[in-house]
Amino acid sequence: MSNAIYPVSDEVRESALLTPSQYDEMYQASVNDPEAFWAEQGKRIVWSKPFTQVKDVSFQKDDLHIRWFADGELNVTESCLDRHVAATPDKVAIYWEPDTEGGETRTLTYKDLSESVNKFANGLKSLGVKKGDVVTVYLPMVPEMTITMLACARIGAVHSVVFGGFSPEAIAGRIEDGSSEFVVTSNFGWRAGKTVPLKANVDRALELTPADLVKKVIVLNHVDQESAVNADRDVDFHELVNAQSSECAPTIVNAEDPLFILYTSGSTGKPKGVVHTAGGYLVYTSLSHKYVFNYTGEETYWCMADIGWITGHSYAVYGPLTNGATCVMFEGVPNYPDSGRMARLIDKYEINIVYTAPTAIRALMAHGDKPVEGASLKSVKILATAGEPINPEAWRWFYEKFGDSKCPIMDTWWQTETGGMMLTPMPGVTDLKPGSATKPFFGVKPALLDNDGKELEGEASGNLVICDSWPAQSRTIFGDHERFKETYFSSFEGYYFSSDGARRDADGDYWITGRVDDVLNVSGHRMGTAEIESALVAHDSVAEAAVVGVPHDIKGQGIYVYVTLNEGVQSSDEMRTELVKWVRSEIGPIATPDMIQWAPALPKTRSGKIMRRILRKIATDEYENLGDTSTLMDPGVVDELIKGHNDLT
Ligand code: WT7
């Protein structure tokens, strides 16, 4: 069954923007003559000074540079807003659905959205925000999230959105790394019927950052509940906005000026501030939004990802708005108040395109037919997923239940660093295989390398690299260009290294096999094992910790932790609870350990390196095949760990 192919149906073919041969032609053109291809596609967006240069790139580490449309000038909001306000002012840009089912909804037309953006842009200016300043954004999924991001873009400021599930410690780290003097937040957010104390988290974060760094905190009063006010620093969002004009001339920036920073986890050290720039990013995200979702201008579109992640940036904000799409935005979760919420929401707004994550599908699938009971789902045309491999069972369930066995599923592989989709099927073009992200998007040249850097031909498995640049590629890591070069361009000279492994089958389709570095993917959230380990060892009672990923039915990967306690500290269930709480407060609930095993010691090589391979195998019950343990400093540790694991499970 896992080799099943779902060929393009007649129905999908008839409404598709592209035929398979048109895709082939366009793809060949895009990789054979990228200059010409992107010069043409660059016209998708509004330029105040048209570019004359298209691509200026070298992937050689010693001469690394990535520039697209480098002499062009623009303001991205003219593409996302002004041109639609001129053509279709009353078209709905955002339907907002609250967490509470039946609660008050909001509808913003392009005109409404544009006016709100301009007002807030003027408000930010009045507080002293200037071009190039970094504004930290810690908001729930409310229209003000989009408004804030676009208001920053309007005045050339750089937004740095921090996912609302991150802890004060995580916010503080990002504020400091970005030297960010302004924060936009909300008193509270809603999540599954409970409030989340966003403002209190920001206040706590500011206790952890240098006292004079953050000048203003703009607070949206979203939930009718008091939160502490710091009179010197806090500004009320609505008071600020109400005093402003709804006209704000866009600040024109260079195509290569930064649009935003978004932090993501790596295999070592602190999260990295991935930088995306204005011009190329907008061209690429709008082009991919159009072709991957077969977006014709008419559809109602729902990207379920939180805007705190790259999927939300690229495909809930910049891509769709550039294309003038009508977007649904939802503050809640798909299984609250019950597992039928997602389907009811699709019916309510007659949504045509649904972009979600495999973990959400698996969580609903656990409820059998319940999630779609009584729902029509007739509006659905295209389904799509991102963020992690989708297992074939979940794929088929989604296909049958939400797509009535006729709507194609686009399994899109990409990363925070790639800015937009890299490997993906397209409606009407690609025969689908559950679990495969299939083929490259326009301009993307993937390759598989063996560990020596040799390119593999035909059917093969190896390290997934990209041979040449595409416009939405990240340009640097904020404040650490060396780390950027080191992370992506040093493993394989001349290539962008994704840190994913992949397999290419006989049809040339790609299957992502997962990270080859020490990065976990938990419910589609990317997390460095090193990050969780350093949170753990920051606890007074912990001497050492090692984290590995284990398969998890719903989350994809679960977090399995080995902890060595300090001398004299007693292991206990209370200590376990305490450490779980600790990690949640250091990083956020997404990093909650699933399992903590007490380890008298960790398996180390004589040079002191932890052998994770062994820890991974023990955590997944694969003792038979532990491989060579002779290089271990103390091979006896392994038996103790196996015993400890068996006692635990
Ligand atoms: C990592 C990137 C998709 C953007 C949001 C996540 C994994 C992503 C897929 C997919 C298998 C996938 C990879 C990648 N991943 N999409 N369709 N199939 N794996 O962006 O947080 O930067 O995570 O997510 O391992 O490297 P991110």
mmCIF file of C-alpha atoms in Angstrom, residues 66-388:
data_model
loop_
_atom_site.group_PDB
_atom_site.id
_atom_site.type_symbol
_atom_site.label_atom_id
_atom_site.label_comp_id
_atom_site.label_asym_id
_atom_site.label_seq_id
_atom_site.Cartn_x
_atom_site.Cartn_y
_atom_site.Cartn_z
ATOM 1 C CA ILE A 66 23.073 35.592 -2.162
ATOM 2 C CA ARG A 67 21.353 38.546 -3.786
ATOM 3 C CA TRP A 68 18.186 38.694 -5.820
ATOM 4 C CA PHE A 69 16.715 41.693 -7.647
ATOM 5 C CA ALA A 70 19.464 43.604 -5.856
ATOM 6 C CA ASP A 71 18.958 47.040 -7.388
ATOM 7 C CA GLY A 72 15.164 46.934 -7.117
ATOM 8 C CA GLU A 73 13.286 49.007 -4.570
ATOM 9 C CA LEU A 74 9.885 48.366 -3.096
ATOM 10 C CA ASN A 75 7.644 48.239 -0.119
ATOM 11 C CA VAL A 76 6.071 44.799 0.207
ATOM 12 C CA THR A 77 2.809 46.192 1.563
ATOM 13 C CA GLU A 78 2.084 47.819 -1.797
ATOM 14 C CA SER A 79 1.815 44.309 -3.214
ATOM 15 C CA CYS A 80 -0.051 42.900 -0.210
ATOM 16 C CA LEU A 81 -2.463 45.791 0.254
ATOM 17 C CA ASP A 82 -2.465 48.946 -1.878
ATOM 18 C CA ARG A 83 -2.905 47.289 -5.230
ATOM 19 C CA HIS A 84 -5.836 45.237 -3.936
ATOM 20 C CA VAL A 85 -7.366 48.282 -2.250
ATOM 21 C CA ALA A 86 -7.255 49.969 -5.644
ATOM 22 C CA ALA A 87 -8.765 47.025 -7.524
ATOM 23 C CA THR A 88 -10.987 45.165 -5.040
ATOM 24 C CA PRO A 89 -11.283 47.207 -1.831
ATOM 25 C CA ASP A 90 -14.276 45.255 -0.536
ATOM 26 C CA LYS A 91 -12.850 41.817 -1.095
ATOM 27 C CA VAL A 92 -12.402 40.010 2.203
ATOM 28 C CA ALA A 93 -8.781 39.666 3.237
ATOM 29 C CA ILE A 94 -9.347 37.999 6.619
ATOM 30 C CA TYR A 95 -12.206 36.097 8.179
ATOM 31 C CA TRP A 96 -11.291 35.722 11.822
ATOM 32 C CA GLU A 97 -12.774 32.922 13.885
ATOM 33 C CA PRO A 98 -12.354 33.040 17.671
ATOM 34 C CA ASP A 99 -11.381 30.195 19.947
ATOM 35 C CA THR A 100 -14.901 30.099 21.399
ATOM 36 C CA GLU A 101 -17.231 28.455 18.917
ATOM 37 C CA GLY A 102 -20.151 30.758 18.208
ATOM 38 C CA GLY A 103 -18.219 33.729 19.620
ATOM 39 C CA GLU A 104 -17.971 37.024 17.805
ATOM 40 C CA THR A 105 -16.180 36.773 14.465
ATOM 41 C CA ARG A 106 -14.429 39.532 12.542
ATOM 42 C CA THR A 107 -14.254 40.264 8.844
ATOM 43 C CA LEU A 108 -11.607 42.572 7.384
ATOM 44 C CA THR A 109 -11.732 43.635 3.766
ATOM 45 C CA TYR A 110 -8.556 44.662 1.982
ATOM 46 C CA LYS A 111 -9.560 48.259 2.613
ATOM 47 C CA ASP A 112 -10.066 47.606 6.337
ATOM 48 C CA LEU A 113 -6.784 45.767 6.616
ATOM 49 C CA SER A 114 -4.893 48.457 4.764
ATOM 50 C CA GLU A 115 -6.336 51.229 6.944
ATOM 51 C CA SER A 116 -5.510 49.347 10.125
ATOM 52 C CA VAL A 117 -1.982 48.706 8.904
ATOM 53 C CA ASN A 118 -1.441 52.356 8.040
ATOM 54 C CA LYS A 119 -2.787 53.526 11.371
ATOM 55 C CA PHE A 120 -0.592 51.176 13.316
ATOM 56 C CA ALA A 121 2.376 52.043 11.103
ATOM 57 C CA ASN A 122 1.839 55.692 12.009
ATOM 58 C CA GLY A 123 1.484 54.679 15.637
ATOM 59 C CA LEU A 124 4.798 52.834 15.569
ATOM 60 C CA LYS A 125 6.440 55.832 13.949
ATOM 61 C CA SER A 126 5.050 58.116 16.641
ATOM 62 C CA LEU A 127 6.774 55.942 19.238
ATOM 63 C CA GLY A 128 10.074 56.310 17.423
ATOM 64 C CA VAL A 129 10.244 53.071 15.431
ATOM 65 C CA LYS A 130 12.470 53.631 12.424
ATOM 66 C CA LYS A 131 13.517 51.792 9.302
ATOM 67 C CA GLY A 132 15.686 48.808 10.227
ATOM 68 C CA ASP A 133 14.528 48.666 13.876
ATOM 69 C CA VAL A 134 13.612 45.210 15.153
ATOM 70 C CA VAL A 135 10.098 44.924 16.599
ATOM 71 C CA THR A 136 9.387 41.799 18.649
ATOM 72 C CA VAL A 137 5.865 40.466 18.205
ATOM 73 C CA TYR A 138 4.281 38.099 20.726
ATOM 74 C CA LEU A 139 0.615 37.873 19.831
ATOM 75 C CA PRO A 140 -2.142 35.297 19.576
ATOM 76 C CA MET A 141 -3.734 34.427 16.232
ATOM 77 C CA VAL A 142 -5.740 37.615 15.838
ATOM 78 C CA PRO A 143 -5.877 40.037 12.884
ATOM 79 C CA GLU A 144 -3.574 42.386 14.817
ATOM 80 C CA MET A 145 -0.818 39.840 14.216
ATOM 81 C CA THR A 146 -1.061 40.402 10.465
ATOM 82 C CA ILE A 147 -1.627 44.124 11.005
ATOM 83 C CA THR A 148 1.509 44.394 13.142
ATOM 84 C CA MET A 149 3.713 42.510 10.701
ATOM 85 C CA LEU A 150 2.528 44.600 7.759
ATOM 86 C CA ALA A 151 2.742 47.835 9.772
ATOM 87 C CA CYS A 152 6.397 47.052 10.452
ATOM 88 C CA ALA A 153 6.930 46.334 6.770
ATOM 89 C CA ARG A 154 5.134 49.583 5.877
ATOM 90 C CA ILE A 155 7.783 51.633 7.669
ATOM 91 C CA GLY A 156 10.743 49.410 6.844
ATOM 92 C CA ALA A 157 11.008 47.997 10.368
ATOM 93 C CA VAL A 158 11.966 44.354 10.818
ATOM 94 C CA HIS A 159 9.529 42.133 12.669
ATOM 95 C CA SER A 160 10.653 39.289 14.859
ATOM 96 C CA VAL A 161 7.631 37.169 15.734
ATOM 97 C CA VAL A 162 7.940 34.895 18.745
ATOM 98 C CA PHE A 163 5.468 32.004 18.851
ATOM 99 C CA GLY A 164 2.919 32.514 21.648
ATOM 100 C CA GLY A 165 3.793 29.124 23.140
ATOM 101 C CA PHE A 166 7.330 30.180 24.003
ATOM 102 C CA SER A 167 8.375 30.985 27.547
ATOM 103 C CA PRO A 168 9.603 34.285 29.019
ATOM 104 C CA GLU A 169 13.163 32.942 28.844
ATOM 105 C CA ALA A 170 12.781 32.264 25.133
ATOM 106 C CA ILE A 171 11.272 35.706 24.495
ATOM 107 C CA ALA A 172 14.078 37.365 26.425
ATOM 108 C CA GLY A 173 16.731 35.555 24.401
ATOM 109 C CA ARG A 174 15.164 36.697 21.149
ATOM 110 C CA ILE A 175 14.678 40.305 22.270
ATOM 111 C CA GLU A 176 18.295 40.499 23.310
ATOM 112 C CA ASP A 177 19.711 38.766 20.272
ATOM 113 C CA GLY A 178 17.797 41.172 18.010
ATOM 114 C CA SER A 179 18.559 44.249 20.188
ATOM 115 C CA SER A 180 14.862 44.875 19.916
ATOM 116 C CA GLU A 181 13.572 48.053 21.567
ATOM 117 C CA PHE A 182 9.888 47.529 20.879
ATOM 118 C CA VAL A 183 7.513 44.705 21.721
ATOM 119 C CA VAL A 184 3.937 44.217 20.558
ATOM 120 C CA THR A 185 1.851 41.843 22.631
ATOM 121 C CA SER A 186 -1.630 41.202 23.926
ATOM 122 C CA ASN A 187 -2.885 41.080 27.490
ATOM 123 C CA PHE A 188 -3.960 37.459 26.975
ATOM 124 C CA GLY A 189 -4.680 35.005 24.212
ATOM 125 C CA TRP A 190 -7.244 32.211 24.072
ATOM 126 C CA ARG A 191 -6.415 28.585 23.594
ATOM 127 C CA ALA A 192 -8.969 25.785 23.933
ATOM 128 C CA GLY A 193 -11.138 27.724 26.345
ATOM 129 C CA LYS A 194 -8.284 28.893 28.535
ATOM 130 C CA THR A 195 -6.462 32.189 28.587
ATOM 131 C CA VAL A 196 -2.725 32.444 27.994
ATOM 132 C CA PRO A 197 -0.951 35.250 29.911
ATOM 133 C CA LEU A 198 1.039 36.771 27.082
ATOM 134 C CA LYS A 199 1.605 40.169 28.675
ATOM 135 C CA ALA A 200 2.752 38.627 31.945
ATOM 136 C CA ASN A 201 5.221 36.505 29.957
ATOM 137 C CA VAL A 202 6.592 39.633 28.294
ATOM 138 C CA ASP A 203 6.913 41.403 31.650
ATOM 139 C CA ARG A 204 8.821 38.447 33.014
ATOM 140 C CA ALA A 205 10.994 38.374 29.879
ATOM 141 C CA LEU A 206 11.859 42.028 30.362
ATOM 142 C CA GLU A 207 13.121 41.286 33.858
ATOM 143 C CA LEU A 208 15.616 38.996 32.152
ATOM 144 C CA THR A 209 16.820 41.511 29.531
ATOM 145 C CA PRO A 210 19.056 44.551 30.103
ATOM 146 C CA ALA A 211 16.931 47.177 31.836
ATOM 147 C CA ASP A 212 17.269 49.940 29.271
ATOM 148 C CA LEU A 213 16.851 47.820 26.141
ATOM 149 C CA VAL A 214 13.083 47.730 25.560
ATOM 150 C CA LYS A 215 11.558 51.197 25.359
ATOM 151 C CA LYS A 216 7.906 50.465 24.628
ATOM 152 C CA VAL A 217 5.533 47.547 24.974
ATOM 153 C CA ILE A 218 2.370 47.939 22.943
ATOM 154 C CA VAL A 219 -0.425 45.918 24.485
ATOM 155 C CA LEU A 220 -3.523 44.778 22.660
ATOM 156 C CA ASN A 221 -6.479 44.401 24.970
ATOM 157 C CA HIS A 222 -7.809 41.193 23.458
ATOM 158 C CA VAL A 223 -9.311 39.369 26.441
ATOM 159 C CA ASP A 224 -11.605 41.086 28.886
ATOM 160 C CA GLN A 225 -9.369 40.490 31.862
ATOM 161 C CA GLU A 226 -6.906 42.731 33.710
ATOM 162 C CA SER A 227 -3.167 42.406 33.300
ATOM 163 C CA ALA A 228 -0.487 44.410 35.078
ATOM 164 C CA VAL A 229 0.379 47.773 33.519
ATOM 165 C CA ASN A 230 3.761 49.417 33.596
ATOM 166 C CA ALA A 231 2.868 53.093 33.054
ATOM 167 C CA ASP A 232 6.327 54.126 31.832
ATOM 168 C CA ARG A 233 6.636 51.449 29.245
ATOM 169 C CA ASP A 234 3.237 50.165 28.180
ATOM 170 C CA VAL A 235 1.140 51.676 25.409
ATOM 171 C CA ASP A 236 -2.433 50.617 24.697
ATOM 172 C CA PHE A 237 -2.719 49.316 21.146
ATOM 173 C CA HIS A 238 -6.157 50.779 20.444
ATOM 174 C CA GLU A 239 -5.454 54.147 22.030
ATOM 175 C CA LEU A 240 -2.330 54.411 19.940
ATOM 176 C CA VAL A 241 -4.079 53.430 16.730
ATOM 177 C CA ASN A 242 -7.213 55.506 17.197
ATOM 178 C CA ALA A 243 -5.224 58.722 17.234
ATOM 179 C CA GLN A 244 -3.622 57.994 13.854
ATOM 180 C CA SER A 245 -4.360 58.778 10.237
ATOM 181 C CA SER A 246 -5.259 55.877 7.969
ATOM 182 C CA GLU A 247 -2.800 57.115 5.378
ATOM 183 C CA CYS A 248 0.843 56.220 5.709
ATOM 184 C CA ALA A 249 3.243 56.606 2.821
ATOM 185 C CA PRO A 250 5.226 53.368 2.433
ATOM 186 C CA THR A 251 8.909 53.531 3.296
ATOM 187 C CA ILE A 252 10.721 52.281 0.232
ATOM 188 C CA VAL A 253 13.410 49.722 0.915
ATOM 189 C CA ASN A 254 15.942 47.844 -1.129
ATOM 190 C CA ALA A 255 15.006 44.359 -2.306
ATOM 191 C CA GLU A 256 17.798 42.987 -0.141
ATOM 192 C CA ASP A 257 16.826 44.873 3.022
ATOM 193 C CA PRO A 258 15.600 42.591 5.808
ATOM 194 C CA LEU A 259 11.856 42.023 6.045
ATOM 195 C CA PHE A 260 11.882 39.861 9.143
ATOM 196 C CA ILE A 261 13.824 37.687 11.542
ATOM 197 C CA LEU A 262 12.415 34.362 12.671
ATOM 198 C CA TYR A 263 14.203 32.221 15.219
ATOM 199 C CA THR A 264 14.575 28.507 14.700
ATOM 200 C CA SER A 265 16.453 25.693 16.387
ATOM 201 C CA GLY A 266 19.719 24.282 15.215
ATOM 202 C CA SER A 267 21.670 21.262 16.340
ATOM 203 C CA THR A 268 23.944 23.357 18.526
ATOM 204 C CA GLY A 269 23.749 26.491 20.590
ATOM 205 C CA LYS A 270 21.013 29.066 20.865
ATOM 206 C CA PRO A 271 18.184 29.395 18.340
ATOM 207 C CA LYS A 272 19.250 31.166 15.172
ATOM 208 C CA GLY A 273 17.652 34.358 13.894
ATOM 209 C CA VAL A 274 16.933 33.437 10.284
ATOM 210 C CA VAL A 275 16.817 36.604 8.170
ATOM 211 C CA HIS A 276 14.558 37.000 5.142
ATOM 212 C CA THR A 277 14.676 39.938 2.787
ATOM 213 C CA ALA A 278 11.902 41.828 1.053
ATOM 214 C CA GLY A 279 12.040 41.324 -2.706
ATOM 215 C CA GLY A 280 12.912 37.727 -3.481
ATOM 216 C CA TYR A 281 10.895 36.398 -0.560
ATOM 217 C CA LEU A 282 7.722 38.072 -1.760
ATOM 218 C CA VAL A 283 8.145 36.962 -5.369
ATOM 219 C CA TYR A 284 8.758 33.367 -4.346
ATOM 220 C CA THR A 285 6.073 33.012 -1.668
ATOM 221 C CA SER A 286 3.405 34.499 -3.906
ATOM 222 C CA LEU A 287 4.402 32.349 -6.875
ATOM 223 C CA SER A 288 4.376 29.156 -4.809
ATOM 224 C CA HIS A 289 1.110 30.091 -3.103
ATOM 225 C CA LYS A 290 -0.459 30.437 -6.523
ATOM 226 C CA TYR A 291 0.745 27.210 -8.129
ATOM 227 C CA VAL A 292 0.859 24.818 -5.198
ATOM 228 C CA PHE A 293 -2.668 25.711 -4.082
ATOM 229 C CA ASN A 294 -3.974 26.343 -7.590
ATOM 230 C CA TYR A 295 -5.050 29.737 -6.360
ATOM 231 C CA THR A 296 -7.063 31.538 -9.048
ATOM 232 C CA GLY A 297 -8.194 34.597 -7.097
ATOM 233 C CA GLU A 298 -11.585 33.197 -6.125
ATOM 234 C CA GLU A 299 -10.883 30.677 -3.398
ATOM 235 C CA THR A 300 -11.260 30.987 0.341
ATOM 236 C CA TYR A 301 -8.053 29.780 1.833
ATOM 237 C CA TRP A 302 -7.121 28.563 5.295
ATOM 238 C CA CYS A 303 -3.564 28.094 6.468
ATOM 239 C CA MET A 304 -3.913 26.566 9.916
ATOM 240 C CA ALA A 305 -0.332 27.157 10.995
ATOM 241 C CA ASP A 306 0.309 29.648 13.751
ATOM 242 C CA ILE A 307 1.840 32.814 12.326
ATOM 243 C CA GLY A 308 4.607 32.376 14.893
ATOM 244 C CA TRP A 309 6.146 29.805 12.529
ATOM 245 C CA ILE A 310 7.488 30.224 8.999
ATOM 246 C CA THR A 311 4.461 28.500 7.470
ATOM 247 C CA GLY A 312 2.288 31.248 8.904
ATOM 248 C CA HIS A 313 4.633 34.021 7.750
ATOM 249 C CA SER A 314 4.884 32.787 4.183
ATOM 250 C CA TYR A 315 1.468 31.209 3.638
ATOM 251 C CA ALA A 316 -0.915 32.898 6.090
ATOM 252 C CA VAL A 317 0.442 36.399 5.482
ATOM 253 C CA TYR A 318 2.839 37.308 2.681
ATOM 254 C CA GLY A 319 2.103 34.778 -0.079
ATOM 255 C CA PRO A 320 -1.712 34.857 0.031
ATOM 256 C CA LEU A 321 -2.028 38.604 0.621
ATOM 257 C CA THR A 322 0.296 39.344 -2.281
ATOM 258 C CA ASN A 323 -2.114 37.287 -4.372
ATOM 259 C CA GLY A 324 -5.165 39.084 -2.967
ATOM 260 C CA ALA A 325 -6.508 35.939 -1.343
ATOM 261 C CA THR A 326 -9.362 35.657 1.131
ATOM 262 C CA CYS A 327 -7.840 34.044 4.207
ATOM 263 C CA VAL A 328 -9.377 32.414 7.238
ATOM 264 C CA MET A 329 -7.591 32.977 10.522
ATOM 265 C CA PHE A 330 -8.428 30.913 13.599
ATOM 266 C CA GLU A 331 -7.335 31.628 17.138
ATOM 267 C CA GLY A 332 -8.245 28.205 18.528
ATOM 268 C CA VAL A 333 -7.215 24.602 18.023
ATOM 269 C CA PRO A 334 -8.784 22.060 15.647
ATOM 270 C CA ASN A 335 -10.092 19.817 18.419
ATOM 271 C CA TYR A 336 -11.775 22.342 20.684
ATOM 272 C CA PRO A 337 -14.530 22.223 21.864
ATOM 273 C CA ASP A 338 -14.445 18.821 20.147
ATOM 274 C CA SER A 339 -12.822 17.048 17.224
ATOM 275 C CA GLY A 340 -15.508 18.296 14.825
ATOM 276 C CA ARG A 341 -14.415 21.932 15.034
ATOM 277 C CA MET A 342 -12.106 21.888 12.030
ATOM 278 C CA ALA A 343 -14.733 20.423 9.687
ATOM 279 C CA ARG A 344 -17.447 22.771 10.962
ATOM 280 C CA LEU A 345 -15.134 25.688 10.417
ATOM 281 C CA ILE A 346 -14.466 24.611 6.840
ATOM 282 C CA ASP A 347 -18.221 24.438 6.221
ATOM 283 C CA LYS A 348 -18.911 27.748 7.942
ATOM 284 C CA TYR A 349 -16.573 29.728 5.691
ATOM 285 C CA GLU A 350 -16.906 27.402 2.701
ATOM 286 C CA ILE A 351 -13.164 26.986 2.633
ATOM 287 C CA ASN A 352 -11.642 25.675 -0.604
ATOM 288 C CA ILE A 353 -8.004 25.244 0.337
ATOM 289 C CA VAL A 354 -6.774 23.844 3.651
ATOM 290 C CA TYR A 355 -3.091 23.886 4.624
ATOM 291 C CA THR A 356 -2.342 22.009 7.841
ATOM 292 C CA ALA A 357 0.183 19.808 9.639
ATOM 293 C CA PRO A 358 0.354 16.007 9.831
ATOM 294 C CA THR A 359 0.258 16.179 13.629
ATOM 295 C CA ALA A 360 -3.167 17.882 13.526
ATOM 296 C CA ILE A 361 -4.412 15.173 11.173
ATOM 297 C CA ARG A 362 -3.126 12.386 13.418
ATOM 298 C CA ALA A 363 -4.716 13.981 16.470
ATOM 299 C CA LEU A 364 -8.115 14.060 14.711
ATOM 300 C CA MET A 365 -7.692 10.635 13.165
ATOM 301 C CA ALA A 366 -7.555 9.188 16.681
ATOM 302 C CA HIS A 367 -11.279 10.046 16.896
ATOM 303 C CA GLY A 368 -12.284 7.898 13.925
ATOM 304 C CA ASP A 369 -15.189 9.358 11.922
ATOM 305 C CA LYS A 370 -16.177 11.826 14.621
ATOM 306 C CA PRO A 371 -14.183 14.777 13.244
ATOM 307 C CA VAL A 372 -16.271 14.866 10.045
ATOM 308 C CA GLU A 373 -19.638 13.662 11.331
ATOM 309 C CA GLY A 374 -22.445 15.833 10.039
ATOM 310 C CA ALA A 375 -20.068 17.980 7.984
ATOM 311 C CA SER A 376 -20.526 18.546 4.264
ATOM 312 C CA LEU A 377 -16.963 19.588 3.316
ATOM 313 C CA LYS A 378 -18.234 20.130 -0.235
ATOM 314 C CA SER A 379 -16.249 23.347 -0.581
ATOM 315 C CA VAL A 380 -12.883 21.616 -0.232
ATOM 316 C CA LYS A 381 -10.756 21.481 -3.395
ATOM 317 C CA ILE A 382 -7.129 21.296 -2.304
ATOM 318 C CA LEU A 383 -5.573 19.896 0.857
ATOM 319 C CA ALA A 384 -1.988 20.451 1.911
ATOM 320 C CA THR A 385 0.445 19.638 4.705
ATOM 321 C CA ALA A 386 3.822 20.856 5.908
ATOM 322 C CA GLY A 387 6.357 20.573 8.642
ATOM 323 C CA GLU A 388 7.009 16.861 9.038
#
